[in-house]
Amino acid sequence: HQFRVTQWILGRGGTTVNMTARGELARVLTDWSQNPERRAELGAEARARARTTFAPETVLPRYRELQAAMRSR
């Protein structure tokens, strides 16, 4: 499934799998097992995204803004 939030979380470092499509998970896992270069690329992308997008210094100010907005209601 191509949910926008899932795509945002994963960025280019992941793959969404339609779990209602028979054989789709097996296809993705087989592809990863047979393509170590692709697996390494996905891993590097995911690590870089996690370090920048979800780092405490990035996330904490957003939480503080959200808390302030909630308090002002």
Coordinates of N, CA and C in Angstrom, one line a residue:
H1 N 0.8 -1.2 0.0 CA 0.0 0.0 0.0 C 0.9 1.2 0.0
Q2 N 0.4 2.2 -0.6 CA 1.2 3.5 -0.7 C 0.6 4.6 0.1
F3 N 0.6 4.4 1.4 CA 0.1 5.5 2.3 C 1.1 6.6 2.4
R4 N 0.7 7.8 2.3 CA 1.6 9.0 2.3 C 2.5 9.0 3.6
V5 N 1.9 8.7 4.7 CA 2.6 8.8 6.0 C 3.7 7.7 6.0
T6 N 3.4 6.5 5.5 CA 4.4 5.4 5.4 C 5.5 5.8 4.5
Q7 N 5.2 6.4 3.4 CA 6.2 6.8 2.4 C 7.1 7.9 3.1
W8 N 6.5 8.8 3.8 CA 7.2 9.9 4.5 C 8.2 9.3 5.5
I9 N 7.7 8.3 6.3 CA 8.5 7.7 7.3 C 9.7 7.0 6.7
L10 N 9.4 6.2 5.7 CA 10.4 5.4 5.0 C 11.4 6.2 4.2
G11 N 10.9 7.2 3.5 CA 11.7 7.9 2.6 C 12.1 7.0 1.5
R12 N 13.4 7.1 1.0 CA 13.8 6.2 0.0 C 14.5 5.0 0.6
G13 N 14.5 4.9 1.9 CA 15.2 3.8 2.6 C 14.4 2.6 2.9
G14 N 13.2 2.4 2.3 CA 12.4 1.3 2.6 C 11.4 0.9 1.5
T15 N 10.7 -0.1 1.8 CA 9.8 -0.6 0.8 C 8.5 -0.9 1.5
T16 N 7.4 -0.4 0.9 CA 6.1 -0.8 1.4 C 5.6 -2.1 0.8
V17 N 4.9 -2.9 1.5 CA 4.4 -4.2 1.0 C 2.9 -4.2 1.2
N18 N 2.2 -4.6 0.2 CA 0.8 -4.8 0.2 C 0.6 -6.2 0.8
M19 N 0.2 -6.2 2.1 CA 0.1 -7.5 2.8 C -1.2 -8.2 2.4
T20 N -2.1 -7.6 1.6 CA -3.2 -8.3 1.2 C -3.0 -9.0 -0.2
A21 N -1.9 -8.7 -0.8 CA -1.5 -9.3 -2.1 C -0.7 -10.5 -1.8
R22 N -1.3 -11.6 -2.2 CA -0.6 -12.9 -2.0 C 0.7 -13.0 -2.6
G23 N 1.7 -13.3 -1.9 CA 3.1 -13.5 -2.4 C 3.9 -12.2 -2.5
E24 N 3.3 -11.1 -2.1 CA 4.0 -9.8 -2.2 C 5.2 -9.7 -1.3
L25 N 5.0 -10.1 0.0 CA 6.1 -10.1 1.0 C 7.2 -11.0 0.6
A26 N 6.8 -12.2 0.1 CA 7.9 -13.1 -0.4 C 8.6 -12.6 -1.5
R27 N 8.0 -11.8 -2.4 CA 8.6 -11.2 -3.6 C 9.7 -10.2 -3.1
V28 N 9.3 -9.4 -2.2 CA 10.2 -8.3 -1.7 C 11.3 -8.9 -0.9
L29 N 11.1 -9.9 -0.1 CA 12.2 -10.5 0.7 C 13.1 -11.3 -0.2
T30 N 12.6 -11.9 -1.3 CA 13.4 -12.6 -2.2 C 14.3 -11.6 -3.0
D31 N 13.7 -10.5 -3.4 CA 14.4 -9.4 -4.1 C 15.6 -8.9 -3.2
W32 N 15.3 -8.7 -1.9 CA 16.3 -8.2 -1.0 C 17.4 -9.3 -0.8
S33 N 17.0 -10.5 -0.7 CA 18.0 -11.6 -0.5 C 18.9 -11.8 -1.7
Q34 N 18.4 -11.5 -2.8 CA 19.2 -11.7 -4.1 C 19.9 -10.4 -4.5
N35 N 19.7 -9.3 -3.9 CA 20.3 -8.1 -4.3 C 21.0 -7.4 -3.1
P36 N 22.2 -7.9 -2.7 CA 22.8 -7.3 -1.5 C 23.2 -5.8 -1.7
E37 N 23.5 -5.4 -3.0 CA 23.8 -4.0 -3.2 C 22.6 -3.1 -2.9
R38 N 21.4 -3.6 -3.4 CA 20.2 -2.8 -3.2 C 19.9 -2.8 -1.7
R39 N 20.0 -3.9 -1.0 CA 19.8 -3.9 0.4 C 20.7 -2.9 1.2
A40 N 22.0 -2.9 0.8 CA 22.9 -1.9 1.4 C 22.5 -0.5 1.1
E41 N 22.0 -0.2 -0.1 CA 21.6 1.1 -0.5 C 20.4 1.5 0.4
L42 N 19.4 0.6 0.5 CA 18.3 0.9 1.4 C 18.7 1.2 2.8
G43 N 19.6 0.3 3.3 CA 20.1 0.5 4.7 C 20.7 1.8 4.9
A44 N 21.6 2.2 4.0 CA 22.3 3.5 4.1 C 21.3 4.7 4.0
E45 N 20.3 4.6 3.1 CA 19.3 5.7 3.0 C 18.5 5.7 4.3
A46 N 18.1 4.6 4.9 CA 17.3 4.6 6.1 C 18.1 5.1 7.3
R47 N 19.4 4.8 7.4 CA 20.2 5.3 8.5 C 20.3 6.8 8.4
A48 N 20.6 7.3 7.1 CA 20.8 8.8 6.9 C 19.5 9.5 7.3
R49 N 18.4 8.9 6.8 CA 17.1 9.6 7.1 C 16.8 9.6 8.6
A50 N 17.1 8.5 9.3 CA 16.8 8.4 10.7 C 17.7 9.4 11.5
R51 N 18.9 9.6 11.1 CA 19.8 10.5 11.7 C 19.4 12.0 11.6
T52 N 18.8 12.3 10.4 CA 18.4 13.7 10.2 C 17.0 14.0 10.6
T53 N 16.1 13.2 10.1 CA 14.6 13.4 10.3 C 14.2 13.1 11.7
F54 N 14.7 12.1 12.3 CA 14.2 11.7 13.6 C 15.2 11.9 14.8
A55 N 16.2 12.7 14.5 CA 17.2 13.0 15.6 C 16.6 13.8 16.7
P56 N 17.0 13.6 17.9 CA 16.4 14.4 19.0 C 16.4 15.9 18.8
E57 N 17.5 16.4 18.2 CA 17.6 17.8 18.0 C 16.6 18.3 16.9
T58 N 16.1 17.4 16.1 CA 15.1 17.8 15.1 C 13.7 17.6 15.7
V59 N 13.5 16.5 16.4 CA 12.2 16.2 16.9 C 11.7 17.0 18.1
L60 N 12.6 17.2 19.0 CA 12.2 17.9 20.3 C 11.6 19.3 20.0
P61 N 12.2 20.1 19.2 CA 11.6 21.4 18.9 C 10.2 21.3 18.4
R62 N 9.9 20.3 17.6 CA 8.6 20.1 17.0 C 7.6 19.7 18.1
Y63 N 8.0 18.8 19.0 CA 7.2 18.4 20.2 C 6.9 19.6 21.1
R64 N 7.9 20.5 21.3 CA 7.7 21.7 22.1 C 6.7 22.6 21.4
E65 N 6.8 22.7 20.1 CA 5.8 23.6 19.4 C 4.4 23.0 19.5
L66 N 4.3 21.7 19.4 CA 3.0 21.0 19.5 C 2.4 21.2 20.9
Q67 N 3.3 21.0 22.0 CA 2.8 21.2 23.3 C 2.3 22.7 23.6
A68 N 3.1 23.6 23.1 CA 2.7 25.0 23.2 C 1.4 25.3 22.5
A69 N 1.2 24.7 21.4 CA -0.1 24.9 20.6 C -1.2 24.3 21.4
M70 N -1.0 23.1 22.0 CA -2.1 22.5 22.7 C -2.4 23.3 24.0
R71 N -1.4 23.8 24.6 CA -1.7 24.6 25.9 C -2.4 25.9 25.6
S72 N -2.3 26.5 24.4 CA -2.9 27.7 24.0 C -4.4 27.5 23.6
R73 N -4.8 26.3 23.5 CA -6.2 26.1 23.2 C -7.1 26.2 24.3

